[in-house]
Coordinates of C-alpha atoms in Angstrom, one line a residue:
M1160 CA -27.5 70.2 3.8
D1161 CA -29.3 67.6 6.0
N1162 CA -31.0 66.2 3.1
H1163 CA -27.7 65.8 1.4
I1164 CA -26.2 63.8 4.2
A1165 CA -29.3 61.5 4.6
E1166 CA -29.2 60.7 0.9
N1167 CA -25.4 59.7 1.1
P1168 CA -24.9 57.6 4.2
S1169 CA -21.3 56.4 5.3
P1170 CA -20.7 52.7 4.2
T1171 CA -20.6 50.3 6.8
R1172 CA -17.8 47.6 7.0
A1173 CA -18.6 44.4 5.8
K1174 CA -18.6 41.5 8.6
W1175 CA -15.1 39.3 8.4
K1176 CA -16.1 35.6 7.7
K1177 CA -13.7 32.6 8.1
V1178 CA -13.5 31.0 4.7
A1179 CA -11.3 28.3 3.3
Y1180 CA -10.9 29.5 -0.3
G1181 CA -12.5 33.2 -0.2
G1182 CA -9.4 35.1 -0.8
M1183 CA -9.1 38.4 0.8
Q1184 CA -12.1 40.1 2.0
P1185 CA -12.8 44.0 1.4
G1186 CA -11.5 45.8 4.3
F1187 CA -9.4 43.2 6.2
D1188 CA -5.9 42.3 5.8
D1189 CA -5.1 38.4 4.4
N1190 CA -3.9 37.6 7.9
H1191 CA -6.9 39.0 9.9
T1192 CA -8.4 37.1 12.5
D1193 CA -11.4 37.9 14.7
E1194 CA -11.8 37.6 18.7
C1195 CA -13.3 34.0 18.2
F1196 CA -10.5 32.5 16.1
L1197 CA -8.9 30.6 19.3
E1198 CA -12.3 29.2 20.3
G1199 CA -11.8 26.2 17.8
M1200 CA -8.4 25.3 19.3
V1201 CA -8.2 21.7 20.2
M1202 CA -5.1 20.4 22.3
N1203 CA -3.9 16.9 22.0
A1204 CA -7.1 15.9 20.3
N1205 CA -5.4 12.7 18.5
V1206 CA -3.0 11.5 21.5
V1207 CA -4.0 8.1 22.5
K1208 CA -3.7 7.4 26.3
R1209 CA -2.2 4.0 26.7
D1210 CA -2.1 1.5 29.4
M1211 CA 1.2 0.3 30.8
L1212 CA 0.0 -3.1 31.3
K1213 CA -2.0 -3.3 27.9
V1214 CA 1.3 -2.3 26.2
M1215 CA 3.4 -5.1 28.1
Q1216 CA 0.9 -7.7 27.1
D1217 CA 1.3 -6.6 23.3
A1218 CA 4.9 -6.4 23.6
I1219 CA 5.0 -10.2 24.9
S1220 CA 4.2 -11.2 21.4
I1221 CA 7.8 -9.8 20.2
S1222 CA 9.8 -11.6 23.1
Q1223 CA 7.6 -14.7 22.1
Y1224 CA 8.8 -14.5 18.6
L1225 CA 12.3 -13.5 19.7
C1226 CA 12.3 -16.7 21.6
I1227 CA 11.4 -18.9 18.6
V1228 CA 14.1 -17.4 16.4
V1229 CA 16.6 -18.0 19.3
L1230 CA 15.5 -21.7 19.6
V1231 CA 16.1 -21.9 15.9
G1232 CA 19.6 -20.4 16.4
L1233 CA 20.2 -23.1 19.1
V1234 CA 19.3 -26.0 16.7
W1235 CA 21.4 -24.6 13.9
T1236 CA 24.4 -24.5 16.4
Y1237 CA 23.6 -28.1 17.9
T1238 CA 23.5 -29.4 14.4
L1239 CA 26.7 -28.1 13.1
R1240 CA 28.4 -29.2 16.6
S1241 CA 26.8 -32.5 15.4
T1242 CA 25.3 -32.7 18.8
L1243 CA 21.7 -33.3 16.8
D1244 CA 22.1 -35.9 14.0
E1245 CA 19.6 -36.7 11.2
S1246 CA 17.3 -38.9 13.2
S1247 CA 16.8 -36.5 15.9
L1248 CA 16.1 -33.7 13.5
L1249 CA 13.6 -35.6 11.6
Y1250 CA 11.8 -36.6 14.8
L1251 CA 12.0 -32.8 15.7
D1252 CA 10.4 -32.2 12.4
V1253 CA 7.6 -34.7 12.6
S1254 CA 6.8 -33.6 16.1
L1255 CA 6.5 -29.9 15.2
L1256 CA 4.5 -30.3 12.3
G1257 CA 2.0 -32.8 14.2
S1258 CA 1.8 -30.4 17.4
G1259 CA 1.3 -27.5 15.1
F1260 CA -1.8 -29.2 13.1
L1261 CA -3.0 -30.3 16.5
V1262 CA -3.1 -26.6 17.7
L1263 CA -4.9 -25.6 14.4
L1264 CA -7.5 -28.2 14.9
L1265 CA -8.1 -27.2 18.5
T1266 CA -7.8 -23.4 18.3
D1267 CA -9.2 -22.5 14.7
E1268 CA -12.9 -22.9 14.4
M1269 CA -12.8 -22.1 10.7
L1270 CA -10.6 -25.1 9.9
S1271 CA -12.7 -27.4 7.9
L1272 CA -11.6 -30.9 6.6
N1273 CA -11.1 -29.7 3.0
L1274 CA -8.9 -26.8 4.5
L1275 CA -7.0 -29.4 6.6
L1276 CA -6.5 -31.6 3.4
H1277 CA -5.2 -28.7 1.3
Y1278 CA -2.8 -27.9 4.1
L1279 CA -1.6 -31.4 4.2
L1280 CA -1.0 -31.5 0.5
N1281 CA 0.8 -28.2 0.3
V1282 CA 3.1 -29.8 3.0
F1283 CA 3.7 -32.9 1.1
F1284 CA 4.7 -30.9 -2.1
F1285 CA 6.6 -28.7 0.1
T1286 CA 8.6 -31.7 1.7
T1287 CA 9.3 -33.5 -1.7
G1288 CA 10.7 -30.0 -3.4
L1289 CA 13.0 -29.7 -0.2
F1290 CA 14.4 -33.4 -0.7
V1291 CA 14.9 -32.8 -4.2
L1292 CA 16.7 -29.6 -3.7
A1293 CA 18.8 -30.8 -0.8
P1294 CA 22.0 -31.7 -2.9
I1295 CA 21.8 -28.3 -4.5
Y1296 CA 21.7 -26.7 -1.2
Q1297 CA 24.5 -28.8 0.1
T1298 CA 27.1 -27.4 -2.4
L1299 CA 25.3 -24.0 -3.0
T1300 CA 28.2 -21.9 -0.8
R1301 CA 31.0 -24.3 -0.9
S1302 CA 33.5 -21.5 -2.3
I1303 CA 32.5 -19.2 0.4
S1304 CA 34.3 -19.1 4.0
S1305 CA 32.6 -20.0 7.1
D1306 CA 33.1 -16.7 8.7
T1307 CA 31.4 -14.9 5.6
I1308 CA 28.4 -17.3 6.1
W1309 CA 28.0 -16.5 9.8
A1310 CA 28.3 -12.8 9.2
V1311 CA 25.6 -12.9 6.3
T1312 CA 23.4 -15.3 8.3
V1313 CA 23.5 -13.2 11.4
S1314 CA 22.8 -10.1 9.5
L1315 CA 19.7 -11.9 7.7
V1316 CA 18.3 -13.0 10.9
I1317 CA 18.5 -9.4 12.4
L1318 CA 16.8 -8.0 9.3
H1319 CA 14.1 -10.8 9.6
L1320 CA 13.3 -9.9 13.3
F1321 CA 13.4 -6.0 12.3
L1322 CA 10.9 -6.3 9.3
H1323 CA 8.8 -9.3 10.7
D1324 CA 5.0 -8.7 11.4
Y1325 CA 4.3 -9.3 15.0
S1326 CA 0.6 -8.7 14.5
G1327 CA -0.4 -11.5 12.1
S1328 CA 1.5 -14.3 10.2
T1329 CA 3.2 -14.4 6.8
V1330 CA 1.1 -17.4 5.9
T1331 CA -2.5 -16.3 5.6
A1332 CA -4.6 -17.7 8.6
P1333 CA -8.2 -18.6 8.0
G1334 CA -10.3 -15.6 8.9
A1335 CA -7.3 -13.1 8.6
L1336 CA -8.5 -9.7 7.6
K1337 CA -5.4 -8.7 5.8
N1338 CA -2.6 -10.1 3.4
P1339 CA 0.8 -10.2 4.4
T1340 CA 2.9 -6.8 3.7
L1341 CA 5.7 -6.1 1.5
T1342 CA 8.1 -5.9 4.5
S1343 CA 6.8 -9.3 6.2
S1344 CA 7.5 -10.9 2.9
I1345 CA 11.1 -9.6 2.9
S1346 CA 11.4 -10.7 6.2
L1347 CA 10.5 -14.3 5.5
N1348 CA 12.5 -14.2 2.2
A1349 CA 15.6 -13.0 4.6
S1350 CA 14.9 -16.2 7.0
V1351 CA 14.9 -18.6 3.9
V1352 CA 18.2 -17.4 2.8
A1353 CA 19.7 -17.6 5.9
S1354 CA 18.4 -21.3 6.5
V1355 CA 19.9 -22.1 3.0
F1356 CA 23.2 -20.5 4.0
I1357 CA 23.4 -22.8 7.4
A1358 CA 22.2 -25.9 5.4
S1359 CA 25.0 -25.5 3.1
R1360 CA 27.6 -26.1 5.6
L1361 CA 26.3 -29.4 6.6
P1362 CA 28.2 -32.6 5.5
S1363 CA 25.3 -35.0 4.5
R1364 CA 22.1 -34.5 2.2
L1365 CA 19.8 -35.8 4.9
Q1366 CA 21.1 -33.2 7.3
V1367 CA 20.6 -30.5 4.8
F1368 CA 17.0 -31.6 4.1
A1369 CA 15.9 -32.1 7.8
I1370 CA 17.6 -28.7 8.8
M1371 CA 15.9 -26.9 5.9
L1372 CA 12.5 -28.4 6.8
F1373 CA 13.1 -27.6 10.5
S1374 CA 13.6 -23.9 9.6
L1375 CA 11.0 -23.5 7.2
Q1376 CA 8.4 -25.1 9.3
V1377 CA 9.3 -22.4 12.1
F1378 CA 9.7 -19.4 10.2
L1379 CA 6.6 -20.1 8.0
F1380 CA 4.1 -21.8 10.4
A1381 CA 5.2 -20.6 13.8
P1382 CA 3.6 -17.3 13.4
L1383 CA 0.3 -18.8 12.1
V1384 CA 0.1 -21.2 15.0
T1385 CA 0.8 -18.4 17.5
Y1386 CA -1.6 -16.2 15.7
C1387 CA -4.2 -18.9 16.2
I1388 CA -3.5 -19.2 19.8
K1389 CA -3.9 -15.8 20.5
K1390 CA -6.8 -15.5 18.9
Y1391 CA -8.3 -18.2 20.4
S1392 CA -7.4 -17.2 24.0
F1393 CA -5.2 -14.4 25.4
H1394 CA -4.7 -16.0 28.6
L1395 CA -3.5 -19.2 26.7
H1396 CA -1.1 -16.9 24.6
L1397 CA 0.3 -15.5 27.8
C1398 CA 0.7 -19.0 29.3
F1399 CA 2.5 -20.2 26.1
S1400 CA 4.7 -17.2 25.9
F1401 CA 6.1 -17.3 29.3
S1402 CA 6.5 -21.0 28.9
L1403 CA 8.6 -20.8 25.4
M1404 CA 10.6 -17.9 27.4
A1405 CA 11.7 -20.3 30.3
V1406 CA 12.7 -22.9 28.0
T1407 CA 14.4 -20.7 25.6
L1408 CA 16.2 -19.2 28.7
A1409 CA 17.1 -22.6 30.1
F1410 CA 18.6 -23.9 26.8
V1411 CA 20.5 -20.8 26.3
Y1412 CA 22.0 -21.3 29.7
T1413 CA 23.2 -24.5 29.3
L1414 CA 24.8 -23.2 25.9
H1415 CA 26.5 -20.1 27.5
R1416 CA 26.1 -18.1 30.6
L1417 CA 26.9 -14.7 28.8
L1418 CA 24.4 -15.4 26.0
F1419 CA 21.9 -16.3 28.8
V1420 CA 22.5 -12.8 30.5
L1421 CA 22.3 -11.0 27.0
L1422 CA 19.0 -12.9 26.2
L1423 CA 17.6 -12.3 29.8
G1424 CA 18.1 -8.6 29.4
L1425 CA 16.9 -8.4 26.0
L1426 CA 13.6 -9.9 27.1
V1427 CA 13.2 -7.5 30.1
F1428 CA 14.3 -4.7 27.7
V1429 CA 11.5 -5.8 25.0
T1430 CA 8.8 -6.5 27.6
V1431 CA 9.1 -3.9 30.4
V1432 CA 11.6 -1.0 29.4
C1433 CA 10.4 -0.3 26.0
P1434 CA 6.6 -0.2 27.1
Y1435 CA 7.5 2.1 30.0
W1436 CA 9.3 4.6 27.5
L1437 CA 6.3 4.5 25.3
I1438 CA 4.0 5.7 28.3
R1439 CA 6.6 8.3 29.3
M1440 CA 7.0 9.7 25.8
Q1441 CA 3.1 10.3 25.8
E1442 CA 3.8 13.0 28.5
Y1443 CA 6.0 15.1 25.8
K1444 CA 3.3 14.8 23.0
F1445 CA 1.8 18.2 22.1
E1446 CA -0.4 18.5 19.4
I1447 CA -2.4 21.8 18.6
N1448 CA -5.6 21.5 16.3
G1449 CA -7.5 24.5 15.0
P1450 CA -8.7 26.6 12.2
W1451 CA -5.4 27.4 11.1
D1452 CA -4.9 23.7 9.9
E1453 CA -5.1 22.3 6.4
A1454 CA -8.9 22.4 5.1
K1455 CA -10.5 19.3 4.8
L1456 CA -13.1 19.5 1.9
C1457 CA -16.4 17.8 2.6
F1458 CA -17.5 17.8 -0.9
D1459 CA -16.5 16.2 -4.4
I1460 CA -14.2 18.9 -5.9
T1461 CA -15.2 18.1 -9.3
D1462 CA -18.8 19.2 -8.7

């Protein structure tokens, strides 16, 4: 009897292994885990700790471009009120174009003479095309009421601000690492259509040309100029942004007190309140990673 027992020992239970695609293991349930299963648990592995000051500095770029769009709206308003005539608009266009190229020359180290000539040639063709198309823009929306034009224009400007790429520029800057995205292209198209709608309410061809040239200069090249300034010196970017905010608030204050209060509140909300909310929301972020997560293959599945 003892020999019979020695010849037929009882089978030992196989050790459970943690495998991704092994199926059920003999002697264990499909949902079986051992005592070391929770050792691989990681809490908040991908949560980024953000600094309040750094987030506020990043939010300044949004406030800066918001002020640029507000200044464009002020020029549109003064032009429609006949406060700005054709000569003033043309002087403004030439000043913006000259200052923009000056900033590019001073801040962009990769800007060569050939590239500068290429930019100037593009600006020449761009300006000539606008001048030829000015009569078409002037009569484009003659049958549409002004209230509808203003409603659509405001909606397009809001869409432009919502989809704008605040980290780069729609016009590819020298040395830029990425091309414009689809949303930034839609944002640019919305601003161009809004400019056409405003220009179509002006009485003279020269005014239409001047306001279109001004609007497209700002919407096309202002992000490129601000991108180059920020890349050249972040302190210069901060000084330029705060100066632009002060100038915008001053002009809005002369136009309407209520608009001044609304713009000031919006700038404070974007620059201070939103970063504070983002920092506070990090406290409620709760992420758990462990061996129950989706398996990530480390080999080619076709092998």
